[in-house]
Coordinates of C-alpha atoms (C1' of nucleotides) in Angstrom, one line a residue:
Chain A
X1 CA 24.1 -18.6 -2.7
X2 CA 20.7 -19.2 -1.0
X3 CA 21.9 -22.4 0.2
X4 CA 24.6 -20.8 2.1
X5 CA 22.2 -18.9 3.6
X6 CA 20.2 -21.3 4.5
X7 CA 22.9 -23.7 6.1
X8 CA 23.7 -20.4 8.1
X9 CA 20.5 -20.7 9.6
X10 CA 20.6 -24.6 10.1
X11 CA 17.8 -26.1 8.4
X12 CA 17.9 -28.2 5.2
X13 CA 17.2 -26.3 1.9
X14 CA 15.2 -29.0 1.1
X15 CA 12.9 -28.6 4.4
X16 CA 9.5 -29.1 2.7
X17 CA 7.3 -27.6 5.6
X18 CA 8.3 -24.8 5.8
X19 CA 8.8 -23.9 2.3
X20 CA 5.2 -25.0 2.2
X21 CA 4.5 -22.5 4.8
X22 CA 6.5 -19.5 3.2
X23 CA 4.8 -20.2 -0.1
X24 CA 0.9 -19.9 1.7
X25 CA 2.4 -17.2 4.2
X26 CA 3.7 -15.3 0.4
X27 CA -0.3 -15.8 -1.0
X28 CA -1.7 -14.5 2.6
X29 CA 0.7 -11.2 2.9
X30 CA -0.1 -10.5 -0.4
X31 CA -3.8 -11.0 -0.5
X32 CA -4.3 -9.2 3.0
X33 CA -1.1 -7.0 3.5
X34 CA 0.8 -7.5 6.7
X35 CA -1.7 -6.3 9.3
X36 CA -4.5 -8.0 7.5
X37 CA -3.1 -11.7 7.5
X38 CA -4.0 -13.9 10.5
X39 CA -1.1 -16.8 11.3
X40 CA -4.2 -18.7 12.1
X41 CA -5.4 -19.1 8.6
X42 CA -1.6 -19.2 7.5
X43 CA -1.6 -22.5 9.4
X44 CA -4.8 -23.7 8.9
X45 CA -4.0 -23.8 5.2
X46 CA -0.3 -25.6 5.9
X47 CA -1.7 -27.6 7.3
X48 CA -1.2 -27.4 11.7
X49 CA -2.3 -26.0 14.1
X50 CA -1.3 -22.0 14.7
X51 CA 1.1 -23.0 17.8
X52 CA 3.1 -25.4 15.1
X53 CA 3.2 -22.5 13.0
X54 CA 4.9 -20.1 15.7
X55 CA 7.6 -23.0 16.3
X56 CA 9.0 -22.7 12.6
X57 CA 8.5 -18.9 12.9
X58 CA 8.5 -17.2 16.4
X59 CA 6.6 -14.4 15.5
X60 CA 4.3 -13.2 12.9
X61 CA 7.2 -10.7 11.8
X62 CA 9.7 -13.0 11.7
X63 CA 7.1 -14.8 8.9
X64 CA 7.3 -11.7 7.2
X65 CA 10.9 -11.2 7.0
X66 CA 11.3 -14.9 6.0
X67 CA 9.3 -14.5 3.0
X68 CA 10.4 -11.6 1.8
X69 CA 13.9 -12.8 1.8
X70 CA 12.8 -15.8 -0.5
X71 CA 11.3 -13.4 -2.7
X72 CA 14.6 -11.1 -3.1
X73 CA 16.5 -14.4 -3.2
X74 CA 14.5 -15.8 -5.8
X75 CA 14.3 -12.7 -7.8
X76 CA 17.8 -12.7 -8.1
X77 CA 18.5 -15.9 -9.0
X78 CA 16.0 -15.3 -11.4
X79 CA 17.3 -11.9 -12.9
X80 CA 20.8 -12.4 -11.7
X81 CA 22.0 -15.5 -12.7
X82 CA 19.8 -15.8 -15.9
X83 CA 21.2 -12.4 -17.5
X84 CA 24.4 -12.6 -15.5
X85 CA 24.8 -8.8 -15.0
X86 CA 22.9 -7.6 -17.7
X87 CA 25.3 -5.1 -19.0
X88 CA 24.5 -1.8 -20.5
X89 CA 21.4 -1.6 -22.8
X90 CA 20.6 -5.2 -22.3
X91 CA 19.3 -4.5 -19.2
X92 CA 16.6 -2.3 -20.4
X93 CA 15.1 -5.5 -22.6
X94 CA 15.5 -7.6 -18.9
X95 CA 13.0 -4.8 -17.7
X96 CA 10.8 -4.9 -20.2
X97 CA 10.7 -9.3 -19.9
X98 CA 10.6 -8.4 -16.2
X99 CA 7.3 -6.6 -16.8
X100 CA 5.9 -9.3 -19.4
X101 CA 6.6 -12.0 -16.5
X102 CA 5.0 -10.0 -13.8
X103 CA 1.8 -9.6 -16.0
X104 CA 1.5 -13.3 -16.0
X105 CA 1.8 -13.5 -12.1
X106 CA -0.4 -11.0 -10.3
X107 CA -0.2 -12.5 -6.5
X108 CA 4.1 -11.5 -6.7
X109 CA 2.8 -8.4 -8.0
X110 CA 0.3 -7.7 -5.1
X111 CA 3.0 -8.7 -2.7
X112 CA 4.8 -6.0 -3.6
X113 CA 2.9 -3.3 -4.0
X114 CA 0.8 -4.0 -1.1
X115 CA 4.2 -4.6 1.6
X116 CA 5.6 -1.4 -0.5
X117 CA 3.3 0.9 0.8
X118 CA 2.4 -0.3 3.9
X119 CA 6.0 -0.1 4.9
X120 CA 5.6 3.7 4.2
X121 CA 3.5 4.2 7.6
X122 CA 4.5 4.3 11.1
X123 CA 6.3 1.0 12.7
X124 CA 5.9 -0.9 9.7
X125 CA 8.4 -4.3 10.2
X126 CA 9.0 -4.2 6.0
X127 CA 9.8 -0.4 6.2
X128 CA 13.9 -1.1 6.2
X129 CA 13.5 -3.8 3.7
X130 CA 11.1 -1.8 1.5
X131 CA 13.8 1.5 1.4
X132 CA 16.8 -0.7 1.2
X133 CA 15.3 -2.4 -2.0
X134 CA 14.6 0.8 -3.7
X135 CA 17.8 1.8 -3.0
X136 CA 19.2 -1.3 -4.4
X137 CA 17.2 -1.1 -7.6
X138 CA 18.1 2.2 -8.3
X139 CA 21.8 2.0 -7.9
X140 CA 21.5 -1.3 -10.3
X141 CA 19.8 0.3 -13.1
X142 CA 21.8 3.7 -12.6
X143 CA 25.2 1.4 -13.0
X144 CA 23.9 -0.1 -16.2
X145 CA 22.7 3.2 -17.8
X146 CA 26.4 4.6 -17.1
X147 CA 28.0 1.6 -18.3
X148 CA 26.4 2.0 -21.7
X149 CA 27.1 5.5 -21.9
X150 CA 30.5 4.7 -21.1
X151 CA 29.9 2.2 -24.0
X152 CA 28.6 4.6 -26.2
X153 CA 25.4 3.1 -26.6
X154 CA 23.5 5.9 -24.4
X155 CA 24.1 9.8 -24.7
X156 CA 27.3 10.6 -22.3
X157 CA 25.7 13.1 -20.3
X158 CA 22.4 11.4 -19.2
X159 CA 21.5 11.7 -15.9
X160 CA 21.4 8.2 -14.7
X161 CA 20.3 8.5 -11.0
X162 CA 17.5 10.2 -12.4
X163 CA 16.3 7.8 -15.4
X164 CA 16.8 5.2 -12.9
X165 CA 14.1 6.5 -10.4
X166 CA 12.0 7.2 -13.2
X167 CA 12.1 3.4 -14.8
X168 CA 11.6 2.1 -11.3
X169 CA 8.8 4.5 -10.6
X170 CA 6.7 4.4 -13.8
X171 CA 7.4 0.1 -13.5
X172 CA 5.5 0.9 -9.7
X173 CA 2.8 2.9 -11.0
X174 CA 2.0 1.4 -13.8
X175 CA 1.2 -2.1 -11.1
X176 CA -1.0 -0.3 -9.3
X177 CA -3.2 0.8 -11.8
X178 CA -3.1 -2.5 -13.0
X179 CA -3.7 -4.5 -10.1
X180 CA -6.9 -2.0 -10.1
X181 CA -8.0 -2.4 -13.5
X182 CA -6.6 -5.1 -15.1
X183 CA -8.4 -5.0 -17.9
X184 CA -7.9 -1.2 -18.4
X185 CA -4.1 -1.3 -18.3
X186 CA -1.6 -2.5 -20.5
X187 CA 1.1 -3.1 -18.2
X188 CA 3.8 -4.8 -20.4
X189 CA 2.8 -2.7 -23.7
X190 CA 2.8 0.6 -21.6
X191 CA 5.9 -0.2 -20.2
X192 CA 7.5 -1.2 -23.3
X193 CA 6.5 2.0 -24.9
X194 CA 8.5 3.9 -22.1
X195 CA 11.5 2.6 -22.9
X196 CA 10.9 2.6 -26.4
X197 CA 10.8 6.2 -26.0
X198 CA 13.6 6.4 -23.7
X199 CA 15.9 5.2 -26.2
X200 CA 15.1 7.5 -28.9
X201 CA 15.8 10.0 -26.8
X202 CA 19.0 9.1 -25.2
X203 CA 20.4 6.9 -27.7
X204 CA 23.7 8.4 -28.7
X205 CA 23.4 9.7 -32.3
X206 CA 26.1 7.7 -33.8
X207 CA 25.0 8.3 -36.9
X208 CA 23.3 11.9 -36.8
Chain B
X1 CA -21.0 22.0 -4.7
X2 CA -19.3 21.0 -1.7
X3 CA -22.1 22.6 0.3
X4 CA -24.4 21.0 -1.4
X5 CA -23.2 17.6 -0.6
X6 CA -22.9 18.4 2.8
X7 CA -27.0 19.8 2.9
X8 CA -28.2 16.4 1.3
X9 CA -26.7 14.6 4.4
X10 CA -28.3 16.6 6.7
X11 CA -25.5 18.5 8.6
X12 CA -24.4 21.9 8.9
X13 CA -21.4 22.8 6.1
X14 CA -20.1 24.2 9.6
X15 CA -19.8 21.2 11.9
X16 CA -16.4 21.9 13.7
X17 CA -17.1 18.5 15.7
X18 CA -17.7 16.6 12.7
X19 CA -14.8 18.0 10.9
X20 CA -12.3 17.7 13.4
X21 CA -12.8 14.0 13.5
X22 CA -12.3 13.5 9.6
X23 CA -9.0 16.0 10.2
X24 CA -7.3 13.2 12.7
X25 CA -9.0 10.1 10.8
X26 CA -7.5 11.5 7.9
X27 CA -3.9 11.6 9.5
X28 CA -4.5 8.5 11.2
X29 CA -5.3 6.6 8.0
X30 CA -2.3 7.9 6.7
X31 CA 0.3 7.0 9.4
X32 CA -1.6 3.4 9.8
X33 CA -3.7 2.7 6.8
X34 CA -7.3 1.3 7.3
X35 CA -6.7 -1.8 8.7
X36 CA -4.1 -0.3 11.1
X37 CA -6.1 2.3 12.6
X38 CA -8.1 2.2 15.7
X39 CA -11.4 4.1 16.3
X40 CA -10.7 4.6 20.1
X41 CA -7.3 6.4 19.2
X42 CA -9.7 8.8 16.9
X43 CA -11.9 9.3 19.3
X44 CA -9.4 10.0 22.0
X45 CA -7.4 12.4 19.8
X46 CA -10.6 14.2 18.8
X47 CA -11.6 14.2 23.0
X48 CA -14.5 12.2 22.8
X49 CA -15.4 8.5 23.6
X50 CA -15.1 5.7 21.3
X51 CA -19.4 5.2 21.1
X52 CA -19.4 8.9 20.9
X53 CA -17.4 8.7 18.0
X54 CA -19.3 6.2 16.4
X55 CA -22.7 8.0 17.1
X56 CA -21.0 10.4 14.2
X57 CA -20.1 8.2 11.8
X58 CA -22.0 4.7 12.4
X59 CA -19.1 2.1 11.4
X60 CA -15.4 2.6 10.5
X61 CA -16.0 2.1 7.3
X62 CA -18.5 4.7 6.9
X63 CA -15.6 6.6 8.7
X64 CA -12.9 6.2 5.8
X65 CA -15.4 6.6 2.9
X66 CA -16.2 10.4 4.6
X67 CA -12.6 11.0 4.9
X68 CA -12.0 10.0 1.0
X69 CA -15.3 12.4 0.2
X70 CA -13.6 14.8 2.0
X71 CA -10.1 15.3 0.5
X72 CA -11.7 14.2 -3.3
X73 CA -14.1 17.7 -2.6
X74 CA -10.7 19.3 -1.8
X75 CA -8.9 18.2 -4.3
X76 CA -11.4 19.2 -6.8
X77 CA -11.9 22.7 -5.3
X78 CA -7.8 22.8 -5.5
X79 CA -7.1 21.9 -8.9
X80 CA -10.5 22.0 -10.7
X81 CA -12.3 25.7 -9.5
X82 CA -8.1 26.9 -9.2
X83 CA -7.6 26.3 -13.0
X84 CA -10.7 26.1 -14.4
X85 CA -10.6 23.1 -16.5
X86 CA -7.5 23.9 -17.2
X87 CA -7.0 23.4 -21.0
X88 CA -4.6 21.4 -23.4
X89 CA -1.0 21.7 -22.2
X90 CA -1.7 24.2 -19.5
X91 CA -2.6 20.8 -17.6
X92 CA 1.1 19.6 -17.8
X93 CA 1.8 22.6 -15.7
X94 CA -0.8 22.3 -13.1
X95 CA 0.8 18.6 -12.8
X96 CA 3.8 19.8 -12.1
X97 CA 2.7 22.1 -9.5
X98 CA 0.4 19.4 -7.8
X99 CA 3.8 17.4 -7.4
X100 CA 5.4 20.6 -5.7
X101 CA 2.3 21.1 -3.4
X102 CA 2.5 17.3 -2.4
X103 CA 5.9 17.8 -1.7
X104 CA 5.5 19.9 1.1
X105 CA 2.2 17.7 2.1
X106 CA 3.7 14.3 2.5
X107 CA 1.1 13.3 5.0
X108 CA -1.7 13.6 2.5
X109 CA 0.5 11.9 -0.1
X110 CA 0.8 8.7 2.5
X111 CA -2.5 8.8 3.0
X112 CA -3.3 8.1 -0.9
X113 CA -0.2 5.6 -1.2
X114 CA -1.5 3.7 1.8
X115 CA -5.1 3.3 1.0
X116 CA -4.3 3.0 -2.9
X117 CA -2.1 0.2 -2.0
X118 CA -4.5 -1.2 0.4
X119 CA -7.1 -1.1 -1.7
X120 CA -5.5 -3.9 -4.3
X121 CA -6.2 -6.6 -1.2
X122 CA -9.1 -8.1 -0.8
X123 CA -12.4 -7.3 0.2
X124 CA -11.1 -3.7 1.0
X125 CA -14.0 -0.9 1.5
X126 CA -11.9 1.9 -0.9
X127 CA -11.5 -0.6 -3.6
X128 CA -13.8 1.1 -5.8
X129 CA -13.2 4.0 -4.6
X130 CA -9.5 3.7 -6.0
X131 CA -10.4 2.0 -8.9
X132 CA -12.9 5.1 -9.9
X133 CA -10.6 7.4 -9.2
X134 CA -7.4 6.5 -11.7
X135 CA -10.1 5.8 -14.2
X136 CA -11.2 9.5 -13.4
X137 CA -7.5 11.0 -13.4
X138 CA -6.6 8.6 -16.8
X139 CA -9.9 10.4 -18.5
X140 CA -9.2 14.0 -17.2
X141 CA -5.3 14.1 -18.6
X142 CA -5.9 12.3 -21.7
X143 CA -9.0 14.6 -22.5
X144 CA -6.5 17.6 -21.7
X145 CA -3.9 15.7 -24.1
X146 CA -6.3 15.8 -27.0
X147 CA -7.3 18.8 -26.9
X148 CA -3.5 20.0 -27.3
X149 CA -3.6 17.5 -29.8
X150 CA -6.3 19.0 -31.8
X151 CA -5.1 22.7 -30.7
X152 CA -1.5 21.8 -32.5
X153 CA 0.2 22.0 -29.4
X154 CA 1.1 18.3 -29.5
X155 CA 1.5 15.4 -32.2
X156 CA -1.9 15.0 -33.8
X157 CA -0.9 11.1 -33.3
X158 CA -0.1 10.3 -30.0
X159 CA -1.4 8.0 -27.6
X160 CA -3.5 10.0 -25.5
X161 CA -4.6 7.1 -23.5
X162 CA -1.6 5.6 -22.8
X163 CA 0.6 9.3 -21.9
X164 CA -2.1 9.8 -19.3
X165 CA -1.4 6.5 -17.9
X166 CA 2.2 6.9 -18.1
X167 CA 2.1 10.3 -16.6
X168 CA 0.1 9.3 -13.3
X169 CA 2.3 5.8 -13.1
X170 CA 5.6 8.2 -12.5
X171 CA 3.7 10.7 -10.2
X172 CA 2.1 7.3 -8.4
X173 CA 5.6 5.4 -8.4
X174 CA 7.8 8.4 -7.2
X175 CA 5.6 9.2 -4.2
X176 CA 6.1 5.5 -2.6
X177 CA 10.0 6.0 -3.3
X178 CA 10.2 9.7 -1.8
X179 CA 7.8 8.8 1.2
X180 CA 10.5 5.7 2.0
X181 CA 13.7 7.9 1.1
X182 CA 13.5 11.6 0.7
X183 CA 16.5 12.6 1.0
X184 CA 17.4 10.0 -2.1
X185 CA 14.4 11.2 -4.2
X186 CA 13.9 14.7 -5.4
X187 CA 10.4 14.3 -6.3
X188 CA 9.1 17.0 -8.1
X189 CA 12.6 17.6 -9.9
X190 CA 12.2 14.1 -11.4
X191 CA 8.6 15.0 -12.4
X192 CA 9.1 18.0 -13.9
X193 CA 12.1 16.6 -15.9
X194 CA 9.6 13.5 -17.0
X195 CA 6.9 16.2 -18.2
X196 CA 10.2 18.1 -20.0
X197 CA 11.1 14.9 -22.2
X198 CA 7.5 14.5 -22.6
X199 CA 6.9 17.7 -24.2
X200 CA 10.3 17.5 -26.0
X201 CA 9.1 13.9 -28.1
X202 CA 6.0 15.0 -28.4
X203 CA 5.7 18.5 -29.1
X204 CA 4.4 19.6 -32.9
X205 CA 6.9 20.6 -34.8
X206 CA 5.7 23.8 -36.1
X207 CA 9.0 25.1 -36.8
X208 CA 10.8 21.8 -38.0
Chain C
dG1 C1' 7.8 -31.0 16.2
dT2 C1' 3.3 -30.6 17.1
dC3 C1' -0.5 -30.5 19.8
dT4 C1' -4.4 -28.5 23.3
dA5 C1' -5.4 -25.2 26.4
dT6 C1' -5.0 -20.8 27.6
dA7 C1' -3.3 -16.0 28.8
dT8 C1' -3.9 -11.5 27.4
dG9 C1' -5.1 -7.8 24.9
dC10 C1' -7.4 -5.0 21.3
dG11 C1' -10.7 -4.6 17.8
dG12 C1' -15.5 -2.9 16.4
dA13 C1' -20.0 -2.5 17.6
dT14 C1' -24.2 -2.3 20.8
dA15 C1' -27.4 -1.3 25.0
dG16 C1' -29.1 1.8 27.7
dA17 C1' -28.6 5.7 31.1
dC18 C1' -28.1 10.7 31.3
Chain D
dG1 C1' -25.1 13.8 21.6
dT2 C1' -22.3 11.7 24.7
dC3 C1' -21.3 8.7 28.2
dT4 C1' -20.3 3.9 30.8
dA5 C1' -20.5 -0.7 30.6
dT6 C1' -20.3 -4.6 28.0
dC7 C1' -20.5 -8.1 24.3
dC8 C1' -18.1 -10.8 21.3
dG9 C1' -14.7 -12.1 18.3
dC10 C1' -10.1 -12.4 16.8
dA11 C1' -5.4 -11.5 17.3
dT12 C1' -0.5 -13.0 18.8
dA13 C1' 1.9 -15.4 21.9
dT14 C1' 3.0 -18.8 25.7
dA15 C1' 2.9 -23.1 28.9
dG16 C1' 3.2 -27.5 29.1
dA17 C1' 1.8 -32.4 27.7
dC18 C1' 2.9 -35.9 24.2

DNA sequence: GTCTATATGCGGATAGAC
DNA sequence: GTCTATCCGCATATAGAC
């Protein structure tokens, strides 16, 4: 799937400059946010001059929108195709793994929190992407939650839509705080204990 | 205690110049975040010159640090003098009304999201200032959450330290998703509903 | 595909007159 | 306390040679 995309837009998947590029351009964005990253430096650290930059990318947003499509891409194949569609209550342990592996890699963290809310003011180039992925997520966990209350795994009248923002929110917050103070938050155990407490109180009482 | 803030500086509680430069900064920083905001667009929006502006406030970051002062004094005179130290599970109200007052505020709501989210970059001037302030809000709800511990409001054993955390993570992570998408996110409906299961798990169980 | 040179603009901050 | 004028640096982007 991200080959097609990539023979869409006629280069090689295999094009090793420019994935170099993407992966520094990824480590910049998220280090300095959008406005705060210089292509300069970008190149610099690839390796050419700033001009060679602009002729893989033609403008600094274009950069932007590269990388964050490797980044959904990845993700996916990374959630996706691992899991296949995590079904039902399995995708509530995917979560919790999701949050253990982002503990262990701060920089994707930062990426995200810092394009996040930047997209939230005026002009920002990440704003569709950033309201289209939350829109995404949410309909993705909501489908699960339903499917196992249709399973009977899950209370039947939970509100899903809802649970599902609050998952995805309490997975956003808890980041920020932790980016902040690593050492003061427990991301993964905090996050864990969420759902742990989810469950008991929509589990379906099969047996009360 | 405002006032006295203001004397040690040297300037009149009463300075409407002074003041109605941190009123646009402050909506400035919101729409554009630090990095994204330009002094001469202050200035002009406040009707002075650039210089002019910067004979008040020597550097832009001496700027932003006065504008978080600022809304950290209001905030505190808002929910701190308005409650009194509001006690035990009194707090879980006052929560829920802060989320109904940012509601209709979503400009001062940006302007926390933005900088928050800034602030995880590097070398960003309201790094600490974030940073002190969750470790402020963490201390403030989980002192209010033991002392309804120890008034038998709630469970003698929970985790006072890690509800507080969870508490602000879903007020933090909501407000990014409602500022991208409100009409998807009913933001204080989805707090008030957290603060409901909340209370349902970990309520004493006087009468049980 | 990559470079050097450069156009062009905006940023924050300073000097010095009034 | 506010201004005009200006310094200086950095930003993105382009032109054109190789």
């Amino acid at each position: 799937m991200g080959t097609s995309t990539e023979r869409r837009r006629g280069y090689a998947a295999g094009d090793a400059r420019r994935e170099r590029i993407l992966h520094i351009a990824t480590q910049e964005f998220a280090e300095h946010g959008y406005r705060g990253t210089s292509l300069a430096r970008v190149a610099e650290r690839a390796g050419l001059s700033q001009p060679g930059l602009l002729h893989h990318f033609r403008t600094k947003e274009q950069l932007l929108v590269a990388v964050l499509e490797l980044r959904d891409r990845r993700d996916m194949e990374r959630y996706f195709d691992g899991d296949g569609a995590s079904g039902g209550l399995d995708l509530l342990a995917a979560l919790v793994r999701v949050v253990e592996h982002n503990s262990r890699t701060p920089e994707l963290v930062r990426l995200f929190v810092v394009l996040t809310s930047e997209a939230v003011t005026a002009d920002h180039p990440a704003r569709d992407w950033a309201r289209a992925r939350y829109a995404r997520l949410r309909t993705w966990v909501a489908h699960a939650l339903r499917r196992a209350a249709a399973a009977g795994d899950l209370r039947p009248d939970l509100d899903a839509d809802a649970t599902a923002a609050r998952i995805i929110a309490i997975m956003d917050g808890l980041q920020t705080q932790w980016l902040l103070d690593p050492a003061a938050i427990d991301m993964p155990a905090l996050f864990r204990a969420h759902i742990d407490d989810l469950l008991a109180s929509l589990r379906a009482h099969h047996e009360a």
